[in-house]
Short mmCIF file of C-alpha atoms in Angstrom, two decimals:
data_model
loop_
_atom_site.label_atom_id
_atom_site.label_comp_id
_atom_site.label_asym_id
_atom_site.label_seq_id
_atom_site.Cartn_x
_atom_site.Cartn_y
_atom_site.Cartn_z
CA UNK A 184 29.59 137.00 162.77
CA UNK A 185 27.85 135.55 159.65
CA UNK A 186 23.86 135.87 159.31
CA UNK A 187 23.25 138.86 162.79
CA UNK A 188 22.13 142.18 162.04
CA UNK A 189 22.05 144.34 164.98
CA UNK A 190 19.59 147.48 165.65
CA UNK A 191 20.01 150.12 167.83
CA UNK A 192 16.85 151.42 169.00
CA UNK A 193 16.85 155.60 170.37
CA UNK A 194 16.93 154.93 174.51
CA UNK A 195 20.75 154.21 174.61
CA UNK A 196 22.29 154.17 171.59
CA UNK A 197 26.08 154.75 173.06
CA UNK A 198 25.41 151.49 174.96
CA UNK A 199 24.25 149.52 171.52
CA UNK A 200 27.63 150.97 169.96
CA UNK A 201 29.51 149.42 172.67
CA UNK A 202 28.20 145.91 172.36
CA UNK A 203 28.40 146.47 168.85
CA UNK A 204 32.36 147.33 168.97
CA UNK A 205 32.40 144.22 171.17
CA UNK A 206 31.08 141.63 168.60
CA UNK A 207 32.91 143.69 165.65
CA UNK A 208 30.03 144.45 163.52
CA UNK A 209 28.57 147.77 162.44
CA UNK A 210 24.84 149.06 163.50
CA UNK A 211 22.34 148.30 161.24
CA UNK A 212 20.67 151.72 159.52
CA UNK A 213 17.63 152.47 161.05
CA UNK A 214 15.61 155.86 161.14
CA UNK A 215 12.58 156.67 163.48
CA UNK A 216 10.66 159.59 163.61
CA UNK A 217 7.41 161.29 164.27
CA UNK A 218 4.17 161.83 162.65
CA UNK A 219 2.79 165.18 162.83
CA UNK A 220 0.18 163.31 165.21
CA UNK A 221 2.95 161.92 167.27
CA UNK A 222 3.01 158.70 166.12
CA UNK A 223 6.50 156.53 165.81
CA UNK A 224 7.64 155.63 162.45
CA UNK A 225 10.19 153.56 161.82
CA UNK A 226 12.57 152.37 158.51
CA UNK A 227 14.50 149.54 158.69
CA UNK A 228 17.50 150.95 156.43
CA UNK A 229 19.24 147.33 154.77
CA UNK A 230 17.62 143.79 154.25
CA UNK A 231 17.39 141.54 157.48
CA UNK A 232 15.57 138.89 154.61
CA UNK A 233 16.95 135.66 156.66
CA UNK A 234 19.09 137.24 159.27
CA UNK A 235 19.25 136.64 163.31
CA UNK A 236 18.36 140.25 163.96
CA UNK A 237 18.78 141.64 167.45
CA UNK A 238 17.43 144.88 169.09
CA UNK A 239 18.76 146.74 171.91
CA UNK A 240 16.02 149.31 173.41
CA UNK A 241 16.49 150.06 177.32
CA UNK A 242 13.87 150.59 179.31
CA UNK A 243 14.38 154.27 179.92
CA UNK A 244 14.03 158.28 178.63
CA UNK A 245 10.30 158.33 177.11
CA UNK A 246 9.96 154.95 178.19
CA UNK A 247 6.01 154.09 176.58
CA UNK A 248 7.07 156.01 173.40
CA UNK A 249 10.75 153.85 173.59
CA UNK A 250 9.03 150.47 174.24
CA UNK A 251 6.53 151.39 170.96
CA UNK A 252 9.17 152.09 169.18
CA UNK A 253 10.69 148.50 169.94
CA UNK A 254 7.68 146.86 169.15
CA UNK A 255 7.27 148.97 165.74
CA UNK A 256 11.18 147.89 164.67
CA UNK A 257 10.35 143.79 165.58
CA UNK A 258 7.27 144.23 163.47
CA UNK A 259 8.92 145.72 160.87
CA UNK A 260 11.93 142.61 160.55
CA UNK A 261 9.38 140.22 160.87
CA UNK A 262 7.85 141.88 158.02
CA UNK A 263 10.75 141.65 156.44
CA UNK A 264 11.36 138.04 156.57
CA UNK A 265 14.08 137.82 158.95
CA UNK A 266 14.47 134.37 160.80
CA UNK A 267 14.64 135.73 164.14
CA UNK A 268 13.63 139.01 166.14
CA UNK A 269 15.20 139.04 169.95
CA UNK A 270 14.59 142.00 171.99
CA UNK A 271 17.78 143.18 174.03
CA UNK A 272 16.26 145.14 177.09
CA UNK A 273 19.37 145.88 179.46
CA UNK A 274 16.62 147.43 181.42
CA UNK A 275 12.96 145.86 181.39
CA UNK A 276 10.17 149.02 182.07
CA UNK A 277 7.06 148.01 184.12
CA UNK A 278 9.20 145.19 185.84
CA UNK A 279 8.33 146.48 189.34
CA UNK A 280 4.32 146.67 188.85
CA UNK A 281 4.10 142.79 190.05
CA UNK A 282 6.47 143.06 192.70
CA UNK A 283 5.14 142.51 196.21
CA UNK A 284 5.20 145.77 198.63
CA UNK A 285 8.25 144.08 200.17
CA UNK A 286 12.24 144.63 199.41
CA UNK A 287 15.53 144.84 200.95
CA UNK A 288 19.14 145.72 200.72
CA UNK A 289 22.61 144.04 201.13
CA UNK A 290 25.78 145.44 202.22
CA UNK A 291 29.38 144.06 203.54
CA UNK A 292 26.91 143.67 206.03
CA UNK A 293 24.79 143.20 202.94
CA UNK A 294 20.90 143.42 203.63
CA UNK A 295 18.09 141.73 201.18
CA UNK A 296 14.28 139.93 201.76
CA UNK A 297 12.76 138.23 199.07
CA UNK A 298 14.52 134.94 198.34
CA UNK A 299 15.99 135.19 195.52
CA UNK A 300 17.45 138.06 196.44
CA UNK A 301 18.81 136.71 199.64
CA UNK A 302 20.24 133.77 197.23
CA UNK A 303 22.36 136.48 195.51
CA UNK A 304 23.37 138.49 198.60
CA UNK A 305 24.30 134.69 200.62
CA UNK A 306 26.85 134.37 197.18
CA UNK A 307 27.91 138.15 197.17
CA UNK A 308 29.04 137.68 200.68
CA UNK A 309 30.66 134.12 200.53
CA UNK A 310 32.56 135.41 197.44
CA UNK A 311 34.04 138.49 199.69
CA UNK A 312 34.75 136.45 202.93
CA UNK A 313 32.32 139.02 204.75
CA UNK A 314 28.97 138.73 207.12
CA UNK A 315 25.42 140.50 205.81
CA UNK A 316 22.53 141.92 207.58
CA UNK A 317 19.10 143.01 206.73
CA UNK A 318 17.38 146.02 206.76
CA UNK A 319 13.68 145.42 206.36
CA UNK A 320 11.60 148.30 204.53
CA UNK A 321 7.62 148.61 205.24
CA UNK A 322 5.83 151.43 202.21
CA UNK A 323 3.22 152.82 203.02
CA UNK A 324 3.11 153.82 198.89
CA UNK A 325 4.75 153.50 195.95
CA UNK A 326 8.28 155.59 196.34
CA UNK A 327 7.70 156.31 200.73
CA UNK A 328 8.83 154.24 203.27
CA UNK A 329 6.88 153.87 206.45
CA UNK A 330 9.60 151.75 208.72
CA UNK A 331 12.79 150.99 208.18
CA UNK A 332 14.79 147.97 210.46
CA UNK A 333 17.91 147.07 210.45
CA UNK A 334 18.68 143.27 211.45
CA UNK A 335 22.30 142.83 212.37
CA UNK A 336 25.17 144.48 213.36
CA UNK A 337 27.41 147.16 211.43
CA UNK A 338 29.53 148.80 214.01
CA UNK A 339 32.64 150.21 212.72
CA UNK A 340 32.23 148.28 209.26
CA UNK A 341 32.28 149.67 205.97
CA UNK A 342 28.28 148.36 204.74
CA UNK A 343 27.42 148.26 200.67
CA UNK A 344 23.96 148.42 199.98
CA UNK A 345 23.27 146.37 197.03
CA UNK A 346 20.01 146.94 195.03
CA UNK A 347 18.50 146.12 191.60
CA UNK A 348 17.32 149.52 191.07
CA UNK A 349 17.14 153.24 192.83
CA UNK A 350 14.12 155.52 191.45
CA UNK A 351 13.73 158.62 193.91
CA UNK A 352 16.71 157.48 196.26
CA UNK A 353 14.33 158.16 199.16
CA UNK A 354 14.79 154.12 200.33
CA UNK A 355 18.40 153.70 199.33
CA UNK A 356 19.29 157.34 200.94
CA UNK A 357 17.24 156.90 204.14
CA UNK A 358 19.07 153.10 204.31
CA UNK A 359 22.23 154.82 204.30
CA UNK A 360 21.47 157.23 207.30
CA UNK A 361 19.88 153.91 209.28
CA UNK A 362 23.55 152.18 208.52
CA UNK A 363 25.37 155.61 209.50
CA UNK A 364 23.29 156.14 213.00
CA UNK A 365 24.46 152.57 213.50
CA UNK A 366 27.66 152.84 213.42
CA UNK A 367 29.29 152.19 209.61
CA UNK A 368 32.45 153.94 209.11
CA UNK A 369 31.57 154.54 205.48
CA UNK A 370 28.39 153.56 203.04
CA UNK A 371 28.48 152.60 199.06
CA UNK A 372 25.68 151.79 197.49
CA UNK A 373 25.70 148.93 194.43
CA UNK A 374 22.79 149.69 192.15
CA UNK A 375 22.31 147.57 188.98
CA UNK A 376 19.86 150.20 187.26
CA UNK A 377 20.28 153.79 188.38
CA UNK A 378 16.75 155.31 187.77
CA UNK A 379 17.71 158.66 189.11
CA UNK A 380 14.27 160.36 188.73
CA UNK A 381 12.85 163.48 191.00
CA UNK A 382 15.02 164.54 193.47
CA UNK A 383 17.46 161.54 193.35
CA UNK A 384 20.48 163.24 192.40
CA UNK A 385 19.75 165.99 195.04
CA UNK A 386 18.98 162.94 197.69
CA UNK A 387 22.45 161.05 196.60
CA UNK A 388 24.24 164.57 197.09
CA UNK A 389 23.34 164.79 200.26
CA UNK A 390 23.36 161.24 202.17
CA UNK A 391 26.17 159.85 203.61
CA UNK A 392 27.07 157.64 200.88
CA UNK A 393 31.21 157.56 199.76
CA UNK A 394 29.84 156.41 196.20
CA UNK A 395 27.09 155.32 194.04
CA UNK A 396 27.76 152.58 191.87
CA UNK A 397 25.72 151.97 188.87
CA UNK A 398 25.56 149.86 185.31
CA UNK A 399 25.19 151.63 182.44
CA UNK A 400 21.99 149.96 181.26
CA UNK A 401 20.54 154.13 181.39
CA UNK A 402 22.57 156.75 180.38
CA UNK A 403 24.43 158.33 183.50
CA UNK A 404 26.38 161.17 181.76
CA UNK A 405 24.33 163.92 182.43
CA UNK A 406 23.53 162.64 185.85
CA UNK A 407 27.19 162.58 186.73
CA UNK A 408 28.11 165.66 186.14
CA UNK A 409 25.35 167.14 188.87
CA UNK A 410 26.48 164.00 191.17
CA UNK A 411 30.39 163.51 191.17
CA UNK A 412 29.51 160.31 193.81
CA UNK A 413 27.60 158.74 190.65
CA UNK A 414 30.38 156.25 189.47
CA UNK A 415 29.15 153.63 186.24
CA UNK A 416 30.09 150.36 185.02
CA UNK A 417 30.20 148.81 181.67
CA UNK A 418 28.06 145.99 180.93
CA UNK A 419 28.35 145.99 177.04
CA UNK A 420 30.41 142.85 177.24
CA UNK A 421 27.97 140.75 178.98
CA UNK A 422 25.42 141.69 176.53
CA UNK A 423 27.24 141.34 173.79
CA UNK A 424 28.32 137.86 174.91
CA UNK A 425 24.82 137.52 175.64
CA UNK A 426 23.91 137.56 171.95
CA UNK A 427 26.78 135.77 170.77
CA UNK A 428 25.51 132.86 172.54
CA UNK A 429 21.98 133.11 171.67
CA UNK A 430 23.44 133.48 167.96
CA UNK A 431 25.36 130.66 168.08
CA UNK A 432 23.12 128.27 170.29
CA UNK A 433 25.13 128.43 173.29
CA UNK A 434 24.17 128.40 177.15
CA UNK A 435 23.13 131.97 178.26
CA UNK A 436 23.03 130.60 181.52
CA UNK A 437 26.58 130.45 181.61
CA UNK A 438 26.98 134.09 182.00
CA UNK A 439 25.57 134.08 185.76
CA UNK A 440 28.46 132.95 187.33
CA UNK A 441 31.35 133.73 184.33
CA UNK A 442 31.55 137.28 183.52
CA UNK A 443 33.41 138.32 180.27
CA UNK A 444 36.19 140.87 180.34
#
């Protein structure tokens, strides 16, 4: 691909090699470091002078020292005089600070509550021929649930809870037990971004679900080997794809409903 440079930034840099392999072109040389005061440096290592330069940082690890880092690199290709700076951020930090106190889940028997979410679990469920229910979660703060309710009926089904992300695992564990006590012959749980933080791996060890399934937009490897449920998929070729359309000027949109292989 003529004219694209692509950074890796330190968060995940085995997922930036992937998406690299997958659009055949070597990382550009980058180094970042510290000041002695603990400020990021960073050194862009070739010229992007008039190249479609693209950044992959995830949203995880030392996330406010990660994200500065990111914003140092795009400074420093602008700088530079490349034509165009996109961030890659297979997982955005800070997303949930403007959510609503609201959320759900979906399963096979596939629970969600805000609308777009209920969009996605309506097409999750058409695609697999199955019914979905609702289980309706009340905080009463950030990472506690007050009230959980489940709308619907999962009697001797096998329920997938489908998520966007799991921090703590308190919610997604204690939504497992509520499916259990009524009646699901097994539990998975479909996360897209698997947080893991505080006792989440000790939570997932000891709920009821089969398996955990998780993208690899964070690094899981260390996580699975103190959680053999944790099981991770790839998602280097959408992302690559991703940019290979934005490169090229094609639809992005395109992706939502035809995944690459």
């Amino acid at each position: 691909m003529p004219n694209i440079v692509l950074f890796s930034g330190s968060s995940h840099q085995d997922l930036s090699q992937r998406v690299a392999e997958r659009l055949g072109l070597e990382l550009g040389k980058v180094v970042t470091k510290k000041f002695s005061n603990q400020e990021t440096s960073v050194e862009i290592g070739e010229s992007v002078r008039g190249e479609d330069v693209y950044i992959i940082q995830s949203g995880c690890g030392e996330i406010n020292d990660n994200l500065m880092e990111l914003l140092i690199m795009i400074n420093a290709c602008k700088i530079a005089s490349s034509s165009r700076v996109t961030a890659v951020i297979p997982c955005f930090p800070y997303a949930r600070q403007d959510k609503k106190d609201k959320f759900v889940h979906i399963f096979s028997k596939v629970s969600t509550q805000n609308r777009a979410q209920y969009s996605r679990v309506t097409s999750i469920a058409d695609r697999l021929n199955v019914e979905f229910a609702l289980i309706h979660k009340e905080r009463k703060k950030a990472n506690e649930v007050d009230r959980m309710v489940l709308v619907g009926d999962v009697k001797d089904r096998i329920a997938i809870l489908v998520d966007d992300m799991a921090d703590t695992c308190g919610t997604v564990c204690h939504a497992a037990d509520k499916l259990v006590s009524a009646g699901a012959t097994k539990v998975y749980a479909i996360l897209t971004h698997g947080i893991f933080s505080g006792p989440a791996i000790s939570r997932i060890n000891n709920a009821a679900f089969e398996a955990v399934v998780v993208t690899n937009t964070i690094p899981q490897d260390e996580k699975m080997k103190n959680c053999p449920k944790i099981q991770v998929i790839d998602i280097s070729m959408i992302l690559a794809e991703a940019i290979r359309r934005t490169h090229n000027g094609e639809s992005v949109s395109y992706l939502f409903s035809h995944v690459p292989l």
